[in-house]
Coordinates of C-alpha atoms (C1' of nucleotides) in Angstrom, one line a residue:
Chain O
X1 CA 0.0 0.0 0.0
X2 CA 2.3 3.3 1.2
X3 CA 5.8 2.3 1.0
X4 CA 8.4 5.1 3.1
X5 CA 7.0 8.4 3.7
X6 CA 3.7 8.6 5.0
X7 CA 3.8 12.9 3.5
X8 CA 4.3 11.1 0.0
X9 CA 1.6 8.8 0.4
X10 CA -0.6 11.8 1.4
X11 CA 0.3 13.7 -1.5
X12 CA -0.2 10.7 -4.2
X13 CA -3.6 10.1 -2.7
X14 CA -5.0 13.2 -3.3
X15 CA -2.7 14.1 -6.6
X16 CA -5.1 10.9 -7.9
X17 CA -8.0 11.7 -6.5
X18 CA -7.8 15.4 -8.1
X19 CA -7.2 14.2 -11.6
X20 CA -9.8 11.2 -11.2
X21 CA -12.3 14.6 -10.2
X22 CA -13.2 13.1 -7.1
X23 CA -13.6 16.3 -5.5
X24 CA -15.8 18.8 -6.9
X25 CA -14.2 22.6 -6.9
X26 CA -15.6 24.3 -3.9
X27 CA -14.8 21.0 -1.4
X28 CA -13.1 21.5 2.0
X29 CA -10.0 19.7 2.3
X30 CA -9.3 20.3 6.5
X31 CA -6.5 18.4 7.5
X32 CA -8.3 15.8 10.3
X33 CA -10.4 14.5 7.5
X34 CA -7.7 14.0 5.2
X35 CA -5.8 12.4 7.6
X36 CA -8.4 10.1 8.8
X37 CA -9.7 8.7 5.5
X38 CA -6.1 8.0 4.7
X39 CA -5.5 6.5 8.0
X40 CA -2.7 8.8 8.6
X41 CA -1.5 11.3 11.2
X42 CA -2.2 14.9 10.9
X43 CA 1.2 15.9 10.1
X44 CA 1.6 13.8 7.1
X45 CA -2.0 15.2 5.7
X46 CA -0.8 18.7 6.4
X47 CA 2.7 18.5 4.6
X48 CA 0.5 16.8 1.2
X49 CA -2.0 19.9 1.4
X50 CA 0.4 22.4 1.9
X51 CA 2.3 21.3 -0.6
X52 CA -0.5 20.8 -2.8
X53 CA -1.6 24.4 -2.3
X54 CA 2.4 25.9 -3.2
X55 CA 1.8 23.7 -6.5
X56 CA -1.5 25.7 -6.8
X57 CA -3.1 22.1 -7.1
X58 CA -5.4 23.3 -4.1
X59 CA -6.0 26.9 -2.8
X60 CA -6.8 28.7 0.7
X61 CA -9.5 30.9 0.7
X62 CA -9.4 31.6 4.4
X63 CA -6.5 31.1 7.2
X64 CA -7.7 27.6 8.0
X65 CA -9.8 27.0 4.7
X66 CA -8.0 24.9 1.9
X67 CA -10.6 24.0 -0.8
X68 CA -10.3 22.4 -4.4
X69 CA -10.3 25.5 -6.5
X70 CA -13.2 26.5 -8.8
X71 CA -13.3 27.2 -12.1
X72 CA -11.5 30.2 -12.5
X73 CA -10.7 31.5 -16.3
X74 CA -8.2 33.8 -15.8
X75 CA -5.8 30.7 -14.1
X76 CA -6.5 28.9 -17.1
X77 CA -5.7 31.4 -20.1
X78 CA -2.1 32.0 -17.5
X79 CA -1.5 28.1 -17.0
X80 CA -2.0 27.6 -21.2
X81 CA 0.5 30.5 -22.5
X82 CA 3.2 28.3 -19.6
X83 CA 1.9 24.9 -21.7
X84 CA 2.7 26.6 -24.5
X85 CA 6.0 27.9 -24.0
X86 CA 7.8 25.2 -22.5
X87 CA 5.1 21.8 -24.1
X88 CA 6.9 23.4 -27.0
X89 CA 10.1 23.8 -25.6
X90 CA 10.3 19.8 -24.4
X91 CA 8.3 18.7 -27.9
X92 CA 10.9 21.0 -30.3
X93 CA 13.5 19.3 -28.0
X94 CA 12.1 15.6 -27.9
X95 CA 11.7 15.3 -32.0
X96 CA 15.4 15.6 -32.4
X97 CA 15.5 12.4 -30.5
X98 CA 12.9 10.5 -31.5
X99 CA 13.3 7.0 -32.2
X100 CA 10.8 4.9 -34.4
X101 CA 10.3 2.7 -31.6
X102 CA 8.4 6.5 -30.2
X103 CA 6.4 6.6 -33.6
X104 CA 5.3 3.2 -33.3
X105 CA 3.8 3.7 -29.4
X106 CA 2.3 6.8 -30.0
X107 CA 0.7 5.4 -33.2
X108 CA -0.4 2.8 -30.5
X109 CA -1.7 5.1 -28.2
X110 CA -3.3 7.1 -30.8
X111 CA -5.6 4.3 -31.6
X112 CA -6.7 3.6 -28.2
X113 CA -7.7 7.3 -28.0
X114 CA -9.8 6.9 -30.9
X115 CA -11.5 3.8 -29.8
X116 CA -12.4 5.0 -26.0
X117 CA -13.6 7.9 -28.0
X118 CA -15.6 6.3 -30.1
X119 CA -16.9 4.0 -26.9
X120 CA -17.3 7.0 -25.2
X121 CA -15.0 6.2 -22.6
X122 CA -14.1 9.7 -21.7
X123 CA -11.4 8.8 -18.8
X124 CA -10.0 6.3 -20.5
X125 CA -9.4 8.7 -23.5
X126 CA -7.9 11.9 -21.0
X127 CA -6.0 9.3 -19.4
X128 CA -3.7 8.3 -22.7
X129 CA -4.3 11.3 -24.1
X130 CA -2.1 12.4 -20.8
X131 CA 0.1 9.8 -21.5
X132 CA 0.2 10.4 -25.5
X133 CA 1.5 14.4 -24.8
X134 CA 4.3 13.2 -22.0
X135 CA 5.9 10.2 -24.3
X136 CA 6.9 13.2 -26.4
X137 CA 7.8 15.2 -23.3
X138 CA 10.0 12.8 -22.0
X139 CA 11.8 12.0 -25.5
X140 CA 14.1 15.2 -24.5
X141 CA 15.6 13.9 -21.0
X142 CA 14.5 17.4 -19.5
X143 CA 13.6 16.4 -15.6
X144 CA 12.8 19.7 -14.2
X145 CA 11.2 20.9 -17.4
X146 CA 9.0 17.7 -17.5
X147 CA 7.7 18.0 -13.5
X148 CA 6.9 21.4 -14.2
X149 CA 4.9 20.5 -16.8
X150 CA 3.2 18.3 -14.7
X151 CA 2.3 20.8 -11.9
X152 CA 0.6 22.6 -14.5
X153 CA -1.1 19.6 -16.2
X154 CA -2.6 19.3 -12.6
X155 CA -3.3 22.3 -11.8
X156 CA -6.3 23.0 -14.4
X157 CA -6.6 19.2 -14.4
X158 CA -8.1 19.7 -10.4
X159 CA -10.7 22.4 -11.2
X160 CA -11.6 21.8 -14.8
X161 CA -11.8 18.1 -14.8
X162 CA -15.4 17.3 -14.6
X163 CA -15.8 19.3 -17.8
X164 CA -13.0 17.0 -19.4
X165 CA -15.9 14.6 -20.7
X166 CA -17.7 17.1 -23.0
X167 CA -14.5 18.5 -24.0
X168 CA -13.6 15.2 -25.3
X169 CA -16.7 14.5 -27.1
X170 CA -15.6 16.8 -29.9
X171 CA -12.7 14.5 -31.1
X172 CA -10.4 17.4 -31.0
X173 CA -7.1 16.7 -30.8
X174 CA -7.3 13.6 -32.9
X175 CA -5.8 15.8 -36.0
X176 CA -3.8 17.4 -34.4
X177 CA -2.2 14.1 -32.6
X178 CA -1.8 13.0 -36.2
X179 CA 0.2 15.9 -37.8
X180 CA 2.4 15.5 -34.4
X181 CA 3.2 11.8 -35.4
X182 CA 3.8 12.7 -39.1
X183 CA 6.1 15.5 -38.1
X184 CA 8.2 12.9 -36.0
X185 CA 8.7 10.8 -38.9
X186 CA 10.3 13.5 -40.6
X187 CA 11.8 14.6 -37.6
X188 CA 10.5 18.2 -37.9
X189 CA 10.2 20.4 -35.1
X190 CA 8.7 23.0 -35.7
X191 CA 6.2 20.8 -37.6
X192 CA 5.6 18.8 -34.3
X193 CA 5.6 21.7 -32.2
X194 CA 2.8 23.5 -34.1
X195 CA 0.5 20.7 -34.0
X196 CA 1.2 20.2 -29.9
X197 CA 1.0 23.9 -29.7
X198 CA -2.7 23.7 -32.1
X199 CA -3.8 20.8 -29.7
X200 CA -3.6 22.8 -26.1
X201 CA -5.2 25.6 -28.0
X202 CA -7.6 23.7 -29.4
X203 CA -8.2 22.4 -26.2
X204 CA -8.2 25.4 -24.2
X205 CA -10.8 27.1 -26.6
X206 CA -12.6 23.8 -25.9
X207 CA -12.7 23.8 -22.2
X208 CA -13.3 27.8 -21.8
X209 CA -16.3 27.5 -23.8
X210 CA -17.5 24.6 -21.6
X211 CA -17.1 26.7 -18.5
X212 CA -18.6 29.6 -19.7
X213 CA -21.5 27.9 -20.5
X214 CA -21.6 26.0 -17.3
X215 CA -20.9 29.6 -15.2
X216 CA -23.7 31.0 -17.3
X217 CA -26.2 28.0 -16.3
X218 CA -25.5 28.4 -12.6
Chain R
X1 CA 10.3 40.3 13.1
X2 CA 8.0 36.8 11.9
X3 CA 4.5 37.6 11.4
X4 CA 2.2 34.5 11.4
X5 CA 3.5 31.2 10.4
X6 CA 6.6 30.2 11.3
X7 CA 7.0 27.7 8.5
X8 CA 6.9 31.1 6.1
X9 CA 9.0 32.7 8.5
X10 CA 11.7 29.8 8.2
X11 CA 11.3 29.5 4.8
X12 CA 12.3 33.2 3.8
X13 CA 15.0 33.1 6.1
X14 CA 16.3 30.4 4.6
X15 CA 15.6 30.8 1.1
X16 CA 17.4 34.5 2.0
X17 CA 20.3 33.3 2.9
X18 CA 20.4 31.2 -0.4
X19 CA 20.1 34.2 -2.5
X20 CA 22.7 35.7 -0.8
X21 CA 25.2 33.0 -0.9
X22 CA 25.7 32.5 2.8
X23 CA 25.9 28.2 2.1
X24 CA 28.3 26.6 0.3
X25 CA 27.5 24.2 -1.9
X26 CA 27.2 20.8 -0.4
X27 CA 26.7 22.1 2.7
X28 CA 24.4 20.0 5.1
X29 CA 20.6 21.5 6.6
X30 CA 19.8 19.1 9.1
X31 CA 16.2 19.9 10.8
X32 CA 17.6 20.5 14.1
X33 CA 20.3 22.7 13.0
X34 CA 18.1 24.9 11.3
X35 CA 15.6 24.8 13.6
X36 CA 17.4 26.2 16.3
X37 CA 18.9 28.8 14.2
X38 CA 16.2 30.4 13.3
X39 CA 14.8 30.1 17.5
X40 CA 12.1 27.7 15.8
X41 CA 10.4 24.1 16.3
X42 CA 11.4 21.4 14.2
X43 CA 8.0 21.7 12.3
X44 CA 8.2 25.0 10.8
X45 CA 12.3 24.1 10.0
X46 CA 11.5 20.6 8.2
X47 CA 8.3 22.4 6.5
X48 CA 10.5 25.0 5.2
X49 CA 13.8 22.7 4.4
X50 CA 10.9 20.2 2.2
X51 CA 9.5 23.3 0.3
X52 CA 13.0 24.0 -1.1
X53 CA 13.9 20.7 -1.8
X54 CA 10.0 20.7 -3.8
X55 CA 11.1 23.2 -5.3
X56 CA 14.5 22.5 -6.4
X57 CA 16.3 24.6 -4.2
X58 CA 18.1 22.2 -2.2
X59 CA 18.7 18.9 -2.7
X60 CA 18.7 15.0 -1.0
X61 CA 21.8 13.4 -1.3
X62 CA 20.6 10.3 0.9
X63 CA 17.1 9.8 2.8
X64 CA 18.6 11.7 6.1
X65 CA 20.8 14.7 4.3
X66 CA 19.8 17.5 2.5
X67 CA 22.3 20.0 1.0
X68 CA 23.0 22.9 -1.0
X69 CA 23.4 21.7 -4.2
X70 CA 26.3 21.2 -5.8
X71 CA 27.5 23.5 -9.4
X72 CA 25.2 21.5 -12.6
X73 CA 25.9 22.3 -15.7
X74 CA 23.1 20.0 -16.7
X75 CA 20.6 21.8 -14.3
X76 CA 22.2 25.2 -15.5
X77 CA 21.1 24.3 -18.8
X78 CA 17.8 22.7 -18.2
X79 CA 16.9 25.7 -16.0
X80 CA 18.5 28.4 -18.6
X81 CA 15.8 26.9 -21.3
X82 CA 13.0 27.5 -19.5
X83 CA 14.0 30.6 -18.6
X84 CA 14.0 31.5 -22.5
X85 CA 11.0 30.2 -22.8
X86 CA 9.1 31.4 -19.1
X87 CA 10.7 35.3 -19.5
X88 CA 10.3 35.1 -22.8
X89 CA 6.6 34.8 -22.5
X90 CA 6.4 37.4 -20.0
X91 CA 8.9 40.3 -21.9
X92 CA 6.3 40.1 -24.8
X93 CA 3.4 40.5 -22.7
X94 CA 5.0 43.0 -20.7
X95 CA 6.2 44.8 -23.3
X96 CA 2.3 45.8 -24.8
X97 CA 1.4 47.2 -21.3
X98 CA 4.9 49.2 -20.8
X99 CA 4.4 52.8 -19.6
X100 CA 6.9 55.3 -20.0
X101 CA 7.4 55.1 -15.7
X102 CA 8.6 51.6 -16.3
X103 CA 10.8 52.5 -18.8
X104 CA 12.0 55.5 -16.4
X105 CA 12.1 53.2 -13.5
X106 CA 14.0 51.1 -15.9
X107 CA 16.3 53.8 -16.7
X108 CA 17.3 54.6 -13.4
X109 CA 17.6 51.0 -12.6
X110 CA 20.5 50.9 -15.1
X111 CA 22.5 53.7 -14.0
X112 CA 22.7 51.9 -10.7
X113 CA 23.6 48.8 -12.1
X114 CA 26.7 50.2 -14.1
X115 CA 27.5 52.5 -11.0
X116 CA 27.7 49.4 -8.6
X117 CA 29.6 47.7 -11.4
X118 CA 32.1 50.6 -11.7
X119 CA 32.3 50.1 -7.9
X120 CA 33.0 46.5 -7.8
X121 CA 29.9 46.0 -5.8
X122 CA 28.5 43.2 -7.5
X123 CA 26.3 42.1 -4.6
X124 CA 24.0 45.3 -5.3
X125 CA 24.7 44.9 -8.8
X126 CA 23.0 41.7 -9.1
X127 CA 20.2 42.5 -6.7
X128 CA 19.4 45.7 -9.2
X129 CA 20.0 43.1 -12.0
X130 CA 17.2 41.1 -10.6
X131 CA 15.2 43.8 -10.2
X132 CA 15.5 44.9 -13.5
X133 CA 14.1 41.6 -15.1
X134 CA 11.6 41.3 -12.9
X135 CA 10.0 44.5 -13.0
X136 CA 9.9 44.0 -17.1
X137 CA 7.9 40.5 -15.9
X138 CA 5.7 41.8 -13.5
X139 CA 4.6 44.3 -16.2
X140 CA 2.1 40.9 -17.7
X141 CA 0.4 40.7 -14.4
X142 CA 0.5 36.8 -14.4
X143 CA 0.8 35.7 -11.0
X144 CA 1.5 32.1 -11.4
X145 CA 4.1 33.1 -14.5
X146 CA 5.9 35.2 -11.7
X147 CA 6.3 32.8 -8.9
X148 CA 7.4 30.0 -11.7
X149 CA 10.1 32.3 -13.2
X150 CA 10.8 33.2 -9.3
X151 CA 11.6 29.5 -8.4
X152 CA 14.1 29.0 -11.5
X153 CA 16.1 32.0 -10.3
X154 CA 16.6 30.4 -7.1
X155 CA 17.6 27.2 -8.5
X156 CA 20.3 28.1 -9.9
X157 CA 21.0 31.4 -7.7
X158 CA 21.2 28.5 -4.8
X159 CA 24.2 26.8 -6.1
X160 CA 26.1 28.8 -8.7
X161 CA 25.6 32.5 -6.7
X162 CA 29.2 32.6 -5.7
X163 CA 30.0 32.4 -9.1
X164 CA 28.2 35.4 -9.7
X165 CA 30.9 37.9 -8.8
X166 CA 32.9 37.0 -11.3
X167 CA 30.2 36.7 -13.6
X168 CA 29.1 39.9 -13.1
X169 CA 32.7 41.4 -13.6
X170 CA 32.2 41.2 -17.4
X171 CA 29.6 44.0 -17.5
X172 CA 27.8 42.0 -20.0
X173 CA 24.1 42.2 -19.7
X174 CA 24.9 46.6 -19.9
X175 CA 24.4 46.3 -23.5
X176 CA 21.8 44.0 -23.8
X177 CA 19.6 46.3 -21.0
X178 CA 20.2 49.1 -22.5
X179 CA 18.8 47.8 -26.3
X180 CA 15.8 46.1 -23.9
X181 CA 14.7 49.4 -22.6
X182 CA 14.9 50.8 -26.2
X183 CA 12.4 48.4 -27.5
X184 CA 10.4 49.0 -24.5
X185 CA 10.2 52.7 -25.5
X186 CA 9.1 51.9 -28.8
X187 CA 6.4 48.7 -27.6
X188 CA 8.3 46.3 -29.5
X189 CA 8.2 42.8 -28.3
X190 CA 10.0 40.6 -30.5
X191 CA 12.8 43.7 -29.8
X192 CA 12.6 43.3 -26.0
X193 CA 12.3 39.7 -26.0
X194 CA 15.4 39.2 -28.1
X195 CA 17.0 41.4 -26.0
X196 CA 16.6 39.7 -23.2
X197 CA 16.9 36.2 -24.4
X198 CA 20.1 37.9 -25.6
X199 CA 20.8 38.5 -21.6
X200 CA 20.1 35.0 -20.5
X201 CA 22.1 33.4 -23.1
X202 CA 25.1 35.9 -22.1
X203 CA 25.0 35.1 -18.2
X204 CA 24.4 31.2 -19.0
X205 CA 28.0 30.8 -21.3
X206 CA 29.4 33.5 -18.9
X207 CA 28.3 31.4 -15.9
X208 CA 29.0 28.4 -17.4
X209 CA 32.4 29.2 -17.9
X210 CA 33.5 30.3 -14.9
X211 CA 31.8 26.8 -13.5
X212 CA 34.0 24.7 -15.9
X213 CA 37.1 27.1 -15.0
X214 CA 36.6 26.4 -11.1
X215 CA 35.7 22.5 -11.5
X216 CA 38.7 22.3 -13.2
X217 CA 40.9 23.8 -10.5
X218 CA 39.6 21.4 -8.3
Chain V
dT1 C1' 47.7 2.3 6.1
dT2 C1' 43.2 0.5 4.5
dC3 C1' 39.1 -1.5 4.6
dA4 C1' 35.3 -3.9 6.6
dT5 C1' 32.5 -4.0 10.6
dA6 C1' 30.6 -2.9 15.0
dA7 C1' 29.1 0.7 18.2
dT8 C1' 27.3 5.2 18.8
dT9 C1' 25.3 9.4 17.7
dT10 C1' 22.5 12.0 14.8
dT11 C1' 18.5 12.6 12.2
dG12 C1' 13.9 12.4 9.6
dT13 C1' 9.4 11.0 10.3
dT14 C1' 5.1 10.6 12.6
dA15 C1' 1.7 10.8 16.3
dT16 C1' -0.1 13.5 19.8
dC17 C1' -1.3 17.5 22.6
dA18 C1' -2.3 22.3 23.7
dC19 C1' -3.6 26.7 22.2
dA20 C1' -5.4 30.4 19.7
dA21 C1' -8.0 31.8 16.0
dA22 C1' -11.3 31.0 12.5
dA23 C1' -15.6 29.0 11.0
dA24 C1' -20.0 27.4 11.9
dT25 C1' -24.1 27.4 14.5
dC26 C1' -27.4 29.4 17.2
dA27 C1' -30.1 33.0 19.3
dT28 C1' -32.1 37.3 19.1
dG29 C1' -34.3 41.5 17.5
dA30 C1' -36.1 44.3 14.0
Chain D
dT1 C1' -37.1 37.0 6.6
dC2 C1' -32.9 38.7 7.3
dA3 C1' -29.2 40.7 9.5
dT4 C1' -26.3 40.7 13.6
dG5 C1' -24.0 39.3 17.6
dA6 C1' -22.8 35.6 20.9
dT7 C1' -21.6 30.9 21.6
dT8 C1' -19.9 26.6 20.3
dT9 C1' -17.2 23.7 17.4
dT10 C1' -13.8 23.0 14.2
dT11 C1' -9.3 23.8 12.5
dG12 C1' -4.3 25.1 11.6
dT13 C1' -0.1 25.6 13.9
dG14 C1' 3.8 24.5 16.4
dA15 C1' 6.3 21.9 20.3
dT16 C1' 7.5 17.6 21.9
dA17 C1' 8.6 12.7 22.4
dA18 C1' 9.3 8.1 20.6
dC19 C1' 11.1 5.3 17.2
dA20 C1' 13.6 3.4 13.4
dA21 C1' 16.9 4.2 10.2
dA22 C1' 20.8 6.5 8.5
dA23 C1' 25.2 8.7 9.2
dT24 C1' 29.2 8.9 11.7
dT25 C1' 32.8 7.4 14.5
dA26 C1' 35.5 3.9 16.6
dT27 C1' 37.5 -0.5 16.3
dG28 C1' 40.2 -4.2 14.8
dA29 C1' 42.3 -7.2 11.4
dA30 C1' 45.0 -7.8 7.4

DNA sequence: TTCATAATTTTGTTATCACAAAAATCATGA
DNA sequence: TCATGATTTTTGTGATAACAAAATTATGAA
């Protein structure tokens, strides 16, 4: 189950539950309760929040008040122009050393996408899409670059991911995934980073009309 | 003196002291040590002590020693990048809200910056340098941007600062201010960016080369 | 001296407790 | 019904102690 640090556990825990949208935005995470549905101390349940909150994962709206943050547009246009910049850095990086062996799993991947789309298995689709985006990221052997990218991948993934479903029903992204595979073959990349760089905007577009209309509805 | 939490409190101290060079790389934090140093609990030390090593500040060696991290040339680089690509961002956005008091505040800025040059004060030197970049940044009014950009200066401000005189004795960055503020006057941003990218790529081979020089010695 | 090993000290982690402050609840009056 | 103030509960913070494991030092043999 939890294997060394209890804090890591913690964090892990609620890093999944957050990108599984377990919590909606608006729900109290207070230390005790943490703690005791983990079956840990306090101390460990505090260090995972805390940290949560410096990754922006989580916010405080009061002194003792640390909630999973609501939709909030602004972050999201910020947290895209960082994907931007540096999703293109590691994918202009990543194509120089891509391997056919990369080709052939993303051309994997990128069938499983279109099947859980097609099945309408929504989570199963975000999920490799997730994995789709980093098997590029990684290609460039960038550490800090790639965990950075991550922080941001969660932190619109904690407060916009119950509208991930009807953002995937519009099959965006499986173009886009495309032109990024063809512009690996040739090993092109600027070619791959436009279509990475067309596929967050895409998505972005995507996800700010979703919340928009579901702040209007409310 | 510490106003609130005393795991900020520690935190700032420590992350102070950083900035200003007062570790040695390699140099050990243990908990205890810290704690009492600061006239603090072990709580608010280890809180502080695991924020930085989050954040890439310090480092674990083993699972019982954190240190100041040793000269990287591989981190140097890695961080460098996504400076390009984080203050990049920000200088263009920055650059289409510029008023002609940030440019004046820029201006004056400068003069100290070559006056504590002159003087060999290179500890005020580089504080005004920082200050110089970062007021550009703020200019985007991206919050999370900021604090992202923030955490890269400190990673490698951590463990290559006492580099930084020598660095700084080169006077390079003068120049590449100077033709900054210029494209600020005239709201150009691919001007200011490439001006500053211009800056970062200076300091980096200027940096990097005194790190070779002085692993060499030893 | 050098290296492996044993003894000792140091250290990170976690649970727990006390306290002050914030948040929630309730009561009251218009 | 709603605002407002008082009361109760909840909550974050920080100190402390116990424990296991790591780091350090001491020891001894080759």
């Amino acid at each position: 189950m939890q294997s060394g640090r209890l804090s890591d556990f913690a964090y892990s825990s609620i890093k999944e539950q957050l990108t599984r949208g377990a919590y909606k935005p608006g729900h109290k995470l207070p230390i005790r309760s943490v703690a005791e549905m983990l079956n840990v101390g306090a101390t460990p349940a505090r260090e995972a929040i805390n940290r949560l909150v410096f990754e922006g994962a989580l916010v405080m709206v009061g002194p003792k008040t640390v909630i999973v943050p609501h939709l909030d547009l602004t972050a999201l246009y910020e947290v895209t122009q960082m994907r931007l910049a540096l999703e293109g850095l590691a994918t202009e990086r990543g194509t120089l050393r891509a391997t056919n062996d990369v080709v052939d799993k993303l051309l994997a991947l990128q069938e499983k996408i279109t099947l859980s789309l097609d099945e309408r298995r929504y989570s199963d689709a975000l999920h490799d899409n997730k994995e789709f985006h980093f098997t590029i990221y990684r290609l460039c052997e960038m550490p800090r670059l790639l965990s950075t990218i991550e922080a941001l991948w969660l932190r619109v993934g904690a407060s916009f991911h119950d509208l991930y479903p009807e953002f995937a029903e519009a099959k965006y992204g499986v173009h886009n995934h495309l032109a990024a595979i063809e512009g690996l073959v040739d090993r092109d990349p600027s070619a791959v980073r436009a279509a990475m760089e067309n596929d967050i905007r895409d998505g972005y577009r995507r996800l700010k009309k979703a919340a928009q209309e579901r702040l209007k509805r409310q």
